[in-house]
Amino acid sequence: MDNNCLYNLQNGTDIRGIALKNDSQEINLTDKEVKAITKGFYKWLLNRKKINNLKISVGIDSRLTGSGFKHSIIKTLVGYNVCVYDCNISTTPAMFMTTVMDGYQCDGAIMITASHLPYYYNGIKFFTKEGGLEKSDIKEVLDLACEEIDKEDNTIIRDTEVRRMTTIKPLIDDYSKILVQKIRECVNSKEDFNKPLKGLKIIVDAGNGAGGFFKEKVLDVLGADTNGSQFIDPDGMFPNHIPNPENKEAMESIKNAVLKNNCDLGIIFDTDVDRAGLVDKSGDAINRNSLIAVISAIILEEHEKTTIVTDSVASDHLGDFIKSLGGKYHRFKKGYKNVINEAVRLNNEGEECYIAIETSGHAAMKENYFLDDGAYLISKILIKVAKLKIEGKSIEDLISNLKHPVEEKEIRIKLSEQNYKEISNNILNEVTNAVDSNENMQLDKNNKEGIRVVCNKNLGDGWFILRCSLHEPKMVINIESNKNGGIQEISSFIKETLSKYKAHEIK
């Protein structure tokens, strides 16, 4: 087998591939690849732990291929005499917690998920108590997997041995109790300690992913009225909408449910619950910049003047909002691991930073292992919601001073796969030169990826960032404008600058 097939499955810090037949793409993630990658992770972990009696947890989201892959992974691990905790349907953040929670304390964790991607995808995320594996770690795992992919395996592992080495663990029950206890203790309601959300109507849209537990095991337990919650039951075909707080259809669905049921708040999770979004009682989305503003306001109440790390496409208005609350706005690169690692770096260098959050909804807090955890993020916000209710206020009041751009847009340009890195570098140079010769624009020197261009009122009145996609042969353009028609002015400038490129280079 061509080992490049395994390396092609690497997607940053994850493994992702096509696991089910579909109309457009060939299957490239089967039991064979999953077993080899599992062996690679086992050997990678063994090299670090230097112990033979490893304990590894395994969990899945609602995807159709999850159970089959889980069985292959567990059987492979048992073949190495690993003690396995089968956590069944779980969330990605909860799987990390198995490496640190009492009653678990696993050496490693494996989550079978492809996040918000369509039903025919699946993938794998890996954790140790130090956090999720880095990109370089995944490369090492795949190096070891390549040594195993074509080896003939004649080991017979009986079902009785699998059962003996595997323990079924109620992870989501245990994890939910942690969230419930935190909310109770932090709200500390004098009226009803056990049900601090009583009197609030809060619904959940899980998109048929793994987040449905939050309704029953968290909100209901805390006294919220959750009637009107939707798509709670796991269904790997995602028949209603893609579980993704950035998806317009998904946000429209939860918005309609909030208005129809006269709710105080709507919560939406992505498939594996490492991201989340909200809808307020008026049906307005609290995601992307608004979500960052909400949690920033909460964090800055607890930690004055702290640094808020965001990604490169976060709004200038968000920066103004954070600064108005006394915080420091630190815009970094796209990619949840990038913003998390930057927050960790700042803390290590003596600059206090209590949160790293991407516009996509990945939010990681210092108080929670810098783990991007949608359920923890929402729990943190619910604590504030309960306190605001006592004051006769609601979540919207936290961000009443947040301004929004008049227009914003994301454009993706597909490049030739053969030499896309060369083309993307040429495009960046071409646009840089065009900006330098245009009196209505200037390069933002305080930028961490691609090029960021500030535009005056004569041409767009805003900014745009042009960068390479993290995982695909594409260029991504994010534009923000403070006037009507500004997007058209900026995009016309970019289009004219790139007009020299041929059709086979820019598709």
Short mmCIF file of C-alpha atoms in Angstrom, two decimals:
data_model
loop_
_atom_site.label_atom_id
_atom_site.label_comp_id
_atom_site.label_asym_id
_atom_site.label_seq_id
_atom_site.Cartn_x
_atom_site.Cartn_y
_atom_site.Cartn_z
CA MET A 1 0.00 0.00 0.00
CA ASP A 2 1.20 3.54 -0.79
CA ASN A 3 2.06 5.06 2.59
CA ASN A 4 1.06 8.49 1.28
CA CYS A 5 -2.53 7.27 1.62
CA LEU A 6 -2.08 7.33 5.38
CA TYR A 7 -0.39 10.72 5.42
CA ASN A 8 -3.21 12.11 3.27
CA LEU A 9 -5.56 11.37 6.17
CA GLN A 10 -3.84 13.92 8.39
CA ASN A 11 -5.91 17.07 8.79
CA GLY A 12 -3.85 19.31 11.03
CA THR A 13 -4.08 17.71 14.46
CA ASP A 14 -6.80 15.23 13.44
CA ILE A 15 -7.24 12.19 11.23
CA ARG A 16 -10.08 12.60 8.72
CA GLY A 17 -11.19 10.56 5.74
CA ILE A 18 -14.07 9.29 3.64
CA ALA A 19 -15.55 6.29 5.46
CA LEU A 20 -18.79 5.73 3.51
CA LYS A 21 -19.58 5.49 -0.17
CA ASN A 22 -20.95 8.70 -1.66
CA ASP A 23 -21.44 10.31 -5.06
CA SER A 24 -18.31 12.44 -5.16
CA GLN A 25 -15.38 10.82 -3.33
CA GLU A 26 -13.73 7.44 -2.93
CA ILE A 27 -13.50 5.72 0.46
CA ASN A 28 -10.02 6.14 1.97
CA LEU A 29 -10.66 5.37 5.66
CA THR A 30 -11.43 1.73 6.36
CA ASP A 31 -10.75 -0.76 9.15
CA LYS A 32 -7.32 -1.37 7.67
CA GLU A 33 -6.22 2.25 8.06
CA VAL A 34 -7.93 2.58 11.45
CA LYS A 35 -6.13 -0.48 12.82
CA ALA A 36 -2.75 0.71 11.54
CA ILE A 37 -3.25 4.20 13.00
CA THR A 38 -4.35 2.68 16.32
CA LYS A 39 -1.14 0.64 16.41
CA GLY A 40 0.80 3.81 15.61
CA PHE A 41 -0.83 5.68 18.51
CA TYR A 42 -0.21 2.77 20.89
CA LYS A 43 3.50 2.67 20.00
CA TRP A 44 3.76 6.48 20.13
CA LEU A 45 2.18 6.47 23.60
CA LEU A 46 4.30 3.55 24.76
CA ASN A 47 7.46 5.43 23.77
CA ARG A 48 6.43 8.28 26.05
CA LYS A 49 4.95 6.45 29.00
CA LYS A 50 7.57 3.70 29.17
CA ILE A 51 5.06 1.37 30.83
CA ASN A 52 3.53 -1.82 29.48
CA ASN A 53 0.12 -1.71 31.22
CA LEU A 54 -1.39 1.22 29.34
CA LYS A 55 -4.98 2.33 29.86
CA ILE A 56 -6.73 3.98 26.89
CA SER A 57 -10.30 5.27 26.56
CA VAL A 58 -12.29 5.11 23.31
CA GLY A 59 -15.40 7.11 22.39
CA ILE A 60 -17.55 7.90 19.34
CA ASP A 61 -19.97 10.53 18.12
CA SER A 62 -23.17 9.60 16.25
CA ARG A 63 -21.60 8.76 12.89
CA LEU A 64 -22.71 5.57 11.16
CA THR A 65 -19.20 4.14 10.93
CA GLY A 66 -18.34 4.97 14.55
CA SER A 67 -19.33 1.68 16.17
CA GLY A 68 -17.46 -0.42 13.64
CA PHE A 69 -14.29 1.64 13.96
CA LYS A 70 -14.59 1.55 17.75
CA HIS A 71 -14.75 -2.25 17.69
CA SER A 72 -11.62 -2.39 15.49
CA ILE A 73 -9.74 0.03 17.73
CA ILE A 74 -10.64 -1.79 20.94
CA LYS A 75 -9.73 -5.17 19.50
CA THR A 76 -6.41 -3.80 18.26
CA LEU A 77 -5.58 -2.30 21.65
CA VAL A 78 -6.54 -5.49 23.50
CA GLY A 79 -4.09 -7.31 21.21
CA TYR A 80 -1.38 -5.20 22.86
CA ASN A 81 -2.74 -6.08 26.32
CA VAL A 82 -4.12 -2.55 26.82
CA CYS A 83 -6.84 -1.95 29.41
CA VAL A 84 -9.61 -0.22 27.45
CA TYR A 85 -12.40 2.05 28.70
CA ASP A 86 -15.32 1.95 26.26
CA CYS A 87 -17.07 5.32 26.65
CA ASN A 88 -19.57 4.77 23.81
CA ILE A 89 -21.22 7.96 22.50
CA SER A 90 -19.21 10.80 24.01
CA THR A 91 -17.94 14.27 23.26
CA THR A 92 -14.42 15.12 22.22
CA PRO A 93 -13.78 17.29 25.33
CA ALA A 94 -15.15 14.58 27.64
CA MET A 95 -12.73 12.11 26.07
CA PHE A 96 -9.83 14.36 27.02
CA MET A 97 -11.22 14.47 30.55
CA THR A 98 -10.77 10.70 30.84
CA THR A 99 -7.03 11.40 31.13
CA VAL A 100 -7.50 13.59 34.23
CA MET A 101 -10.85 12.69 35.87
CA ASP A 102 -11.04 10.68 39.06
CA GLY A 103 -12.15 7.14 38.26
CA TYR A 104 -10.54 7.24 34.81
CA GLN A 105 -6.95 8.56 34.76
CA CYS A 106 -6.26 7.08 31.33
CA ASP A 107 -2.84 7.27 29.70
CA GLY A 108 -4.43 8.18 26.39
CA ALA A 109 -7.82 8.78 24.78
CA ILE A 110 -9.17 8.15 21.29
CA MET A 111 -12.25 9.98 19.96
CA ILE A 112 -13.77 8.75 16.72
CA THR A 113 -15.26 11.82 15.02
CA ALA A 114 -15.04 14.05 11.96
CA SER A 115 -16.57 17.06 13.73
CA HIS A 116 -19.10 18.93 11.54
CA LEU A 117 -18.20 17.27 8.22
CA PRO A 118 -20.89 15.40 6.21
CA TYR A 119 -22.09 11.95 7.28
CA TYR A 120 -19.77 10.02 4.96
CA TYR A 121 -16.65 11.30 6.73
CA ASN A 122 -15.11 9.97 9.91
CA GLY A 123 -11.87 10.51 11.72
CA ILE A 124 -9.87 10.21 14.92
CA LYS A 125 -8.64 12.64 17.58
CA PHE A 126 -6.04 11.66 20.18
CA PHE A 127 -5.37 12.96 23.69
CA THR A 128 -3.02 12.55 26.62
CA LYS A 129 -3.26 14.45 29.89
CA GLU A 130 -1.11 17.14 28.27
CA GLY A 131 -3.94 17.79 25.80
CA GLY A 132 -4.63 17.00 22.17
CA LEU A 133 -1.76 15.78 20.04
CA GLU A 134 0.05 18.43 18.01
CA LYS A 135 0.47 18.29 14.24
CA SER A 136 4.00 16.94 14.63
CA ASP A 137 2.73 14.25 17.02
CA ILE A 138 0.17 13.06 14.46
CA LYS A 139 2.96 12.84 11.89
CA GLU A 140 4.92 10.61 14.28
CA VAL A 141 1.85 8.42 14.86
CA LEU A 142 1.44 8.03 11.09
CA ASP A 143 5.14 7.23 10.69
CA LEU A 144 4.63 4.32 13.09
CA ALA A 145 1.34 3.37 11.42
CA CYS A 146 3.08 3.09 8.06
CA GLU A 147 5.29 0.39 9.54
CA GLU A 148 2.16 -1.62 10.41
CA ILE A 149 -0.19 -1.08 7.46
CA ASP A 150 0.98 -3.98 5.31
CA LYS A 151 2.10 -6.36 8.05
CA GLU A 152 0.21 -9.64 8.12
CA ASP A 153 -1.54 -9.99 11.46
CA ASN A 154 -2.27 -13.57 12.46
CA THR A 155 -3.03 -12.76 16.07
CA ILE A 156 -6.32 -14.28 17.17
CA ILE A 157 -8.09 -12.13 19.73
CA ARG A 158 -11.11 -13.84 21.17
CA ASP A 159 -14.24 -11.97 22.21
CA THR A 160 -13.81 -13.26 25.76
CA GLU A 161 -10.40 -11.55 25.89
CA VAL A 162 -11.88 -8.32 24.53
CA ARG A 163 -14.59 -8.40 27.20
CA ARG A 164 -12.04 -9.14 29.94
CA MET A 165 -9.83 -6.18 28.99
CA THR A 166 -12.66 -3.72 28.31
CA THR A 167 -14.65 -1.75 30.88
CA ILE A 168 -17.84 0.06 29.89
CA LYS A 169 -17.72 3.54 31.43
CA PRO A 170 -20.66 6.01 31.79
CA LEU A 171 -18.48 8.94 30.75
CA ILE A 172 -21.22 11.37 29.73
CA ASP A 173 -23.07 10.75 33.01
CA ASP A 174 -19.89 11.41 34.98
CA TYR A 175 -18.91 14.44 32.91
CA SER A 176 -22.41 15.95 33.13
CA LYS A 177 -22.26 15.75 36.93
CA ILE A 178 -19.09 17.87 36.87
CA LEU A 179 -20.86 20.56 34.80
CA VAL A 180 -23.97 20.45 36.97
CA GLN A 181 -21.98 20.82 40.18
CA LYS A 182 -19.95 23.71 38.79
CA ILE A 183 -23.09 25.63 37.75
CA ARG A 184 -24.76 25.02 41.11
CA GLU A 185 -21.75 26.14 43.12
CA CYS A 186 -21.00 29.21 41.02
CA VAL A 187 -24.59 30.47 40.89
CA ASN A 188 -25.07 29.55 44.56
CA SER A 189 -28.77 30.35 44.40
CA LYS A 190 -30.28 31.16 47.77
CA GLU A 191 -33.77 30.36 46.42
CA ASP A 192 -32.98 26.91 45.03
CA PHE A 193 -29.35 25.76 45.10
CA ASN A 194 -30.06 22.54 43.19
CA LYS A 195 -32.12 24.19 40.41
CA PRO A 196 -30.47 27.53 39.64
CA LEU A 197 -31.94 27.60 36.11
CA LYS A 198 -35.53 27.31 37.31
CA GLY A 199 -37.73 29.87 35.57
CA LEU A 200 -35.59 29.95 32.44
CA LYS A 201 -36.71 28.41 29.15
CA ILE A 202 -33.59 27.10 27.42
CA ILE A 203 -33.60 24.73 24.45
CA VAL A 204 -30.89 22.67 22.79
CA ASP A 205 -30.33 21.85 19.12
CA ALA A 206 -27.83 18.98 18.96
CA GLY A 207 -28.18 18.47 15.20
CA ASN A 208 -28.42 14.72 15.92
CA GLY A 209 -24.80 14.74 17.03
CA ALA A 210 -23.41 13.85 20.45
CA GLY A 211 -24.63 16.96 22.29
CA GLY A 212 -28.19 15.88 23.09
CA PHE A 213 -27.13 14.82 26.59
CA PHE A 214 -26.89 18.48 27.62
CA LYS A 215 -30.68 18.83 27.65
CA GLU A 216 -31.47 15.89 29.90
CA LYS A 217 -28.33 15.55 32.01
CA VAL A 218 -27.54 19.23 32.57
CA LEU A 219 -30.41 21.63 31.82
CA ASP A 220 -33.27 19.44 33.05
CA VAL A 221 -31.36 18.55 36.21
CA LEU A 222 -30.78 22.25 36.90
CA GLY A 223 -34.46 23.10 36.56
CA ALA A 224 -34.61 24.73 33.11
CA ASP A 225 -37.69 24.32 30.92
CA THR A 226 -36.29 22.57 27.83
CA ASN A 227 -39.53 21.94 25.92
CA GLY A 228 -38.92 22.71 22.27
CA SER A 229 -35.42 21.25 22.15
CA GLN A 230 -34.77 19.57 18.82
CA PHE A 231 -32.67 16.94 17.07
CA ILE A 232 -31.49 15.55 20.40
CA ASP A 233 -31.29 11.88 19.43
CA PRO A 234 -28.06 10.73 17.75
CA ASP A 235 -28.42 10.06 14.02
CA GLY A 236 -25.29 9.73 11.93
CA MET A 237 -27.03 10.80 8.73
CA PHE A 238 -27.67 14.25 10.24
CA PRO A 239 -31.09 14.37 8.55
CA ASN A 240 -32.12 17.84 9.76
CA HIS A 241 -29.03 19.98 9.34
CA ILE A 242 -25.26 19.78 9.72
CA PRO A 243 -24.39 20.19 13.43
CA ASN A 244 -22.35 23.35 13.13
CA PRO A 245 -22.84 26.74 14.85
CA GLU A 246 -21.33 28.45 11.79
CA ASN A 247 -23.79 26.86 9.37
CA LYS A 248 -26.53 29.28 8.23
CA GLU A 249 -29.18 26.57 7.95
CA ALA A 250 -28.38 25.28 11.44
CA MET A 251 -28.51 28.75 12.98
CA GLU A 252 -31.77 29.54 11.22
CA SER A 253 -33.25 26.31 12.58
CA ILE A 254 -32.40 27.05 16.22
CA LYS A 255 -33.48 30.68 15.75
CA ASN A 256 -36.92 29.57 14.57
CA ALA A 257 -37.22 27.13 17.46
CA VAL A 258 -36.37 29.85 20.00
CA LEU A 259 -38.97 32.24 18.60
CA LYS A 260 -41.64 29.54 18.19
CA ASN A 261 -41.25 28.37 21.80
CA ASN A 262 -40.75 31.84 23.32
CA CYS A 263 -37.41 30.83 24.83
CA ASP A 264 -34.92 32.80 26.87
CA LEU A 265 -32.02 31.13 25.14
CA GLY A 266 -31.18 28.57 22.47
CA ILE A 267 -28.01 26.43 22.50
CA ILE A 268 -26.50 24.72 19.46
CA PHE A 269 -23.55 22.32 19.43
CA ASP A 270 -21.42 20.87 16.69
CA THR A 271 -21.27 17.09 16.26
CA ASP A 272 -18.64 16.29 18.90
CA VAL A 273 -19.39 19.28 21.18
CA ASP A 274 -16.04 21.03 21.09
CA ARG A 275 -17.87 24.06 19.64
CA ALA A 276 -21.10 25.84 20.49
CA GLY A 277 -23.27 28.82 19.64
CA LEU A 278 -26.30 30.61 21.09
CA VAL A 279 -29.49 32.38 20.04
CA ASP A 280 -31.00 35.03 22.32
CA LYS A 281 -34.69 35.51 23.10
CA SER A 282 -35.10 37.90 20.16
CA GLY A 283 -33.80 35.27 17.73
CA ASP A 284 -30.44 36.96 17.22
CA ALA A 285 -27.44 34.68 16.78
CA ILE A 286 -24.74 34.81 19.42
CA ASN A 287 -21.94 33.12 17.55
CA ARG A 288 -18.65 34.17 15.99
CA ASN A 289 -17.76 37.71 17.21
CA SER A 290 -20.84 38.00 19.44
CA LEU A 291 -20.00 34.76 21.24
CA ILE A 292 -16.43 35.92 21.78
CA ALA A 293 -17.79 39.19 23.19
CA VAL A 294 -20.10 37.39 25.64
CA ILE A 295 -17.47 35.11 27.11
CA SER A 296 -14.89 37.93 27.08
CA ALA A 297 -17.22 40.08 29.18
CA ILE A 298 -17.64 37.21 31.65
CA ILE A 299 -13.92 36.45 31.83
CA LEU A 300 -12.99 40.12 32.24
CA GLU A 301 -15.35 40.43 35.22
CA GLU A 302 -13.32 37.67 36.89
CA HIS A 303 -9.86 38.63 35.62
CA GLU A 304 -9.42 42.35 34.99
CA LYS A 305 -7.13 43.43 32.14
CA THR A 306 -6.53 39.87 30.98
CA THR A 307 -5.62 39.09 27.38
CA ILE A 308 -8.24 37.60 25.05
CA VAL A 309 -6.69 35.55 22.22
CA THR A 310 -8.75 35.28 19.04
CA ASP A 311 -8.12 34.20 15.47
CA SER A 312 -7.10 36.41 12.55
CA VAL A 313 -10.60 37.04 11.16
CA ALA A 314 -12.14 38.40 14.37
CA SER A 315 -13.70 41.85 14.01
CA ASP A 316 -12.12 45.22 14.74
CA HIS A 317 -15.35 46.10 16.56
CA LEU A 318 -14.79 43.08 18.82
CA GLY A 319 -11.35 44.43 19.64
CA ASP A 320 -12.84 47.81 20.55
CA PHE A 321 -15.41 46.07 22.77
CA ILE A 322 -12.78 44.04 24.64
CA LYS A 323 -10.60 47.13 25.13
CA SER A 324 -13.60 49.09 26.43
CA LEU A 325 -13.90 46.48 29.20
CA GLY A 326 -10.24 46.86 30.11
CA GLY A 327 -9.04 43.74 28.31
CA LYS A 328 -6.23 43.26 25.82
CA TYR A 329 -7.21 42.10 22.33
CA HIS A 330 -4.67 39.66 20.87
CA ARG A 331 -5.51 38.57 17.33
CA PHE A 332 -3.56 35.52 16.18
CA LYS A 333 -3.77 32.81 13.47
CA LYS A 334 -6.75 30.73 12.35
CA GLY A 335 -6.90 27.23 13.82
CA TYR A 336 -8.08 26.28 17.30
CA LYS A 337 -4.74 24.73 18.24
CA ASN A 338 -2.99 27.89 17.11
CA VAL A 339 -5.02 30.17 19.39
CA ILE A 340 -4.77 27.71 22.29
CA ASN A 341 -1.01 27.34 21.95
CA GLU A 342 -0.65 31.12 21.72
CA ALA A 343 -2.59 31.57 24.97
CA VAL A 344 -0.42 28.98 26.68
CA ARG A 345 2.70 30.72 25.37
CA LEU A 346 1.56 34.09 26.68
CA ASN A 347 0.92 32.66 30.14
CA ASN A 348 4.30 30.97 30.17
CA GLU A 349 5.90 34.32 29.37
CA GLY A 350 4.08 36.06 32.22
CA GLU A 351 1.18 37.66 30.33
CA GLU A 352 -2.12 36.63 31.93
CA CYS A 353 -4.49 35.04 29.44
CA TYR A 354 -7.56 33.14 30.61
CA ILE A 355 -9.23 32.33 27.30
CA ALA A 356 -8.41 31.48 23.68
CA ILE A 357 -11.38 31.50 21.31
CA GLU A 358 -11.83 31.17 17.56
CA THR A 359 -14.66 32.74 15.60
CA SER A 360 -15.68 29.17 14.69
CA GLY A 361 -16.81 28.61 18.30
CA HIS A 362 -13.77 26.74 19.64
CA ALA A 363 -13.24 28.23 23.12
CA ALA A 364 -10.60 27.09 25.59
CA MET A 365 -10.24 28.43 29.13
CA LYS A 366 -7.27 28.36 31.44
CA GLU A 367 -9.49 27.13 34.28
CA ASN A 368 -10.43 24.09 32.16
CA TYR A 369 -7.04 22.79 30.98
CA PHE A 370 -7.18 25.10 27.93
CA LEU A 371 -9.53 22.49 26.47
CA ASP A 372 -11.82 23.59 23.64
CA ASP A 373 -15.09 22.44 25.13
CA GLY A 374 -18.47 23.64 23.89
CA ALA A 375 -20.37 22.22 26.87
CA TYR A 376 -18.03 23.89 29.37
CA LEU A 377 -18.26 27.19 27.49
CA ILE A 378 -22.06 27.08 27.61
CA SER A 379 -21.99 26.09 31.30
CA LYS A 380 -19.82 29.11 32.04
CA ILE A 381 -22.28 31.36 30.19
CA LEU A 382 -25.29 29.75 31.92
CA ILE A 383 -23.83 30.71 35.29
CA LYS A 384 -23.92 34.34 34.18
CA VAL A 385 -27.40 33.91 32.64
CA ALA A 386 -28.75 32.69 35.99
CA LYS A 387 -27.16 35.63 37.82
CA LEU A 388 -28.45 38.14 35.26
CA LYS A 389 -31.97 36.77 35.69
CA ILE A 390 -31.84 37.63 39.40
CA GLU A 391 -30.94 41.22 38.36
CA GLY A 392 -33.78 41.32 35.82
CA LYS A 393 -31.35 41.24 32.91
CA SER A 394 -30.49 38.82 30.10
CA ILE A 395 -27.50 37.76 28.03
CA GLU A 396 -28.04 40.51 25.44
CA ASP A 397 -27.28 43.15 28.07
CA LEU A 398 -23.69 41.90 28.28
CA ILE A 399 -22.95 42.90 24.70
CA SER A 400 -25.28 45.86 24.18
CA ASN A 401 -22.26 48.05 23.37
CA LEU A 402 -20.80 45.66 20.78
CA LYS A 403 -20.84 47.21 17.32
CA HIS A 404 -21.15 45.12 14.18
CA PRO A 405 -19.80 45.68 10.67
CA VAL A 406 -22.32 46.80 8.07
CA GLU A 407 -21.16 44.00 5.77
CA GLU A 408 -18.93 40.95 6.09
CA LYS A 409 -18.12 38.10 3.73
CA GLU A 410 -15.83 35.09 3.26
CA ILE A 411 -14.64 34.11 -0.21
CA ARG A 412 -12.80 30.89 -1.03
CA ILE A 413 -10.65 30.59 -4.13
CA LYS A 414 -9.85 27.06 -5.29
CA LEU A 415 -6.32 26.58 -6.62
CA SER A 416 -4.66 23.99 -8.80
CA GLU A 417 -3.72 21.06 -6.56
CA GLN A 418 -0.45 20.43 -8.40
CA ASN A 419 1.34 23.65 -7.45
CA TYR A 420 -1.07 25.47 -5.14
CA LYS A 421 1.64 26.51 -2.68
CA GLU A 422 3.56 28.29 -5.42
CA ILE A 423 0.39 29.91 -6.76
CA SER A 424 -0.74 31.03 -3.30
CA ASN A 425 2.66 32.66 -2.63
CA ASN A 426 2.46 34.43 -5.99
CA ILE A 427 -1.04 35.67 -5.18
CA LEU A 428 0.06 37.02 -1.80
CA ASN A 429 2.96 38.86 -3.46
CA GLU A 430 0.73 40.17 -6.24
CA VAL A 431 -1.86 41.58 -3.84
CA THR A 432 0.86 43.00 -1.57
CA ASN A 433 2.34 44.94 -4.48
CA ALA A 434 -1.09 46.20 -5.54
CA VAL A 435 -1.82 47.40 -1.99
CA ASP A 436 1.52 49.17 -1.75
CA SER A 437 0.68 51.19 -4.87
CA ASN A 438 -2.87 52.07 -3.76
CA GLU A 439 -3.24 55.20 -1.63
CA ASN A 440 -6.55 53.95 -0.18
CA MET A 441 -5.05 50.86 1.45
CA GLN A 442 -2.21 49.84 3.70
CA LEU A 443 -0.83 46.59 5.02
CA ASP A 444 -1.42 45.83 8.69
CA LYS A 445 2.04 45.15 10.06
CA ASN A 446 0.64 43.54 13.21
CA ASN A 447 -0.57 40.43 11.40
CA LYS A 448 0.21 36.75 11.97
CA GLU A 449 -0.74 35.02 8.70
CA GLY A 450 -1.23 35.86 5.05
CA ILE A 451 -1.75 39.58 4.53
CA ARG A 452 -4.19 41.84 6.33
CA VAL A 453 -5.12 45.07 4.57
CA VAL A 454 -6.77 48.13 6.12
CA CYS A 455 -8.99 50.07 3.71
CA ASN A 456 -10.03 53.72 4.09
CA LYS A 457 -13.47 55.21 3.39
CA ASN A 458 -12.67 55.73 -0.28
CA LEU A 459 -12.26 51.98 -0.85
CA GLY A 460 -14.33 49.72 1.35
CA ASP A 461 -14.01 51.39 4.77
CA GLY A 462 -12.89 48.22 6.54
CA TRP A 463 -10.32 45.50 6.08
CA PHE A 464 -9.63 42.19 4.39
CA ILE A 465 -7.33 39.31 5.13
CA LEU A 466 -6.01 37.00 2.43
CA ARG A 467 -4.56 33.72 3.67
CA CYS A 468 -3.94 30.13 2.68
CA SER A 469 -6.51 27.57 3.83
CA LEU A 470 -5.30 25.45 6.73
CA HIS A 471 -6.11 22.13 5.09
CA GLU A 472 -7.08 22.60 1.42
CA PRO A 473 -5.58 23.94 -1.84
CA LYS A 474 -7.50 27.19 -1.46
CA MET A 475 -7.02 30.85 -0.65
CA VAL A 476 -9.47 32.36 1.82
CA ILE A 477 -10.50 36.01 1.85
CA ASN A 478 -12.36 37.48 4.81
CA ILE A 479 -13.75 40.99 4.33
CA GLU A 480 -15.33 43.39 6.82
CA SER A 481 -16.78 46.76 5.82
CA ASN A 482 -18.41 49.63 7.69
CA LYS A 483 -20.47 50.92 4.77
CA ASN A 484 -23.03 49.61 2.31
CA GLY A 485 -21.33 48.43 -0.87
CA GLY A 486 -17.95 48.23 0.81
CA ILE A 487 -17.62 44.48 0.23
CA GLN A 488 -18.15 45.03 -3.50
CA GLU A 489 -15.46 47.72 -3.61
CA ILE A 490 -12.88 45.55 -1.84
CA SER A 491 -13.70 42.35 -3.72
CA SER A 492 -13.55 44.21 -7.05
CA PHE A 493 -10.03 45.37 -6.19
CA ILE A 494 -8.99 41.79 -5.39
CA LYS A 495 -10.66 40.38 -8.50
CA GLU A 496 -8.92 42.90 -10.74
CA THR A 497 -5.56 42.20 -9.11
CA LEU A 498 -5.94 38.45 -9.71
CA SER A 499 -7.31 38.74 -13.26
CA LYS A 500 -3.91 37.82 -14.74
CA TYR A 501 -4.10 34.28 -13.36
CA LYS A 502 -5.22 31.54 -15.73
CA ALA A 503 -8.30 29.39 -15.31
CA HIS A 504 -6.31 26.23 -14.54
CA GLU A 505 -4.48 28.04 -11.71
CA ILE A 506 -7.51 29.64 -10.06
CA LYS A 507 -10.63 27.53 -10.51
#
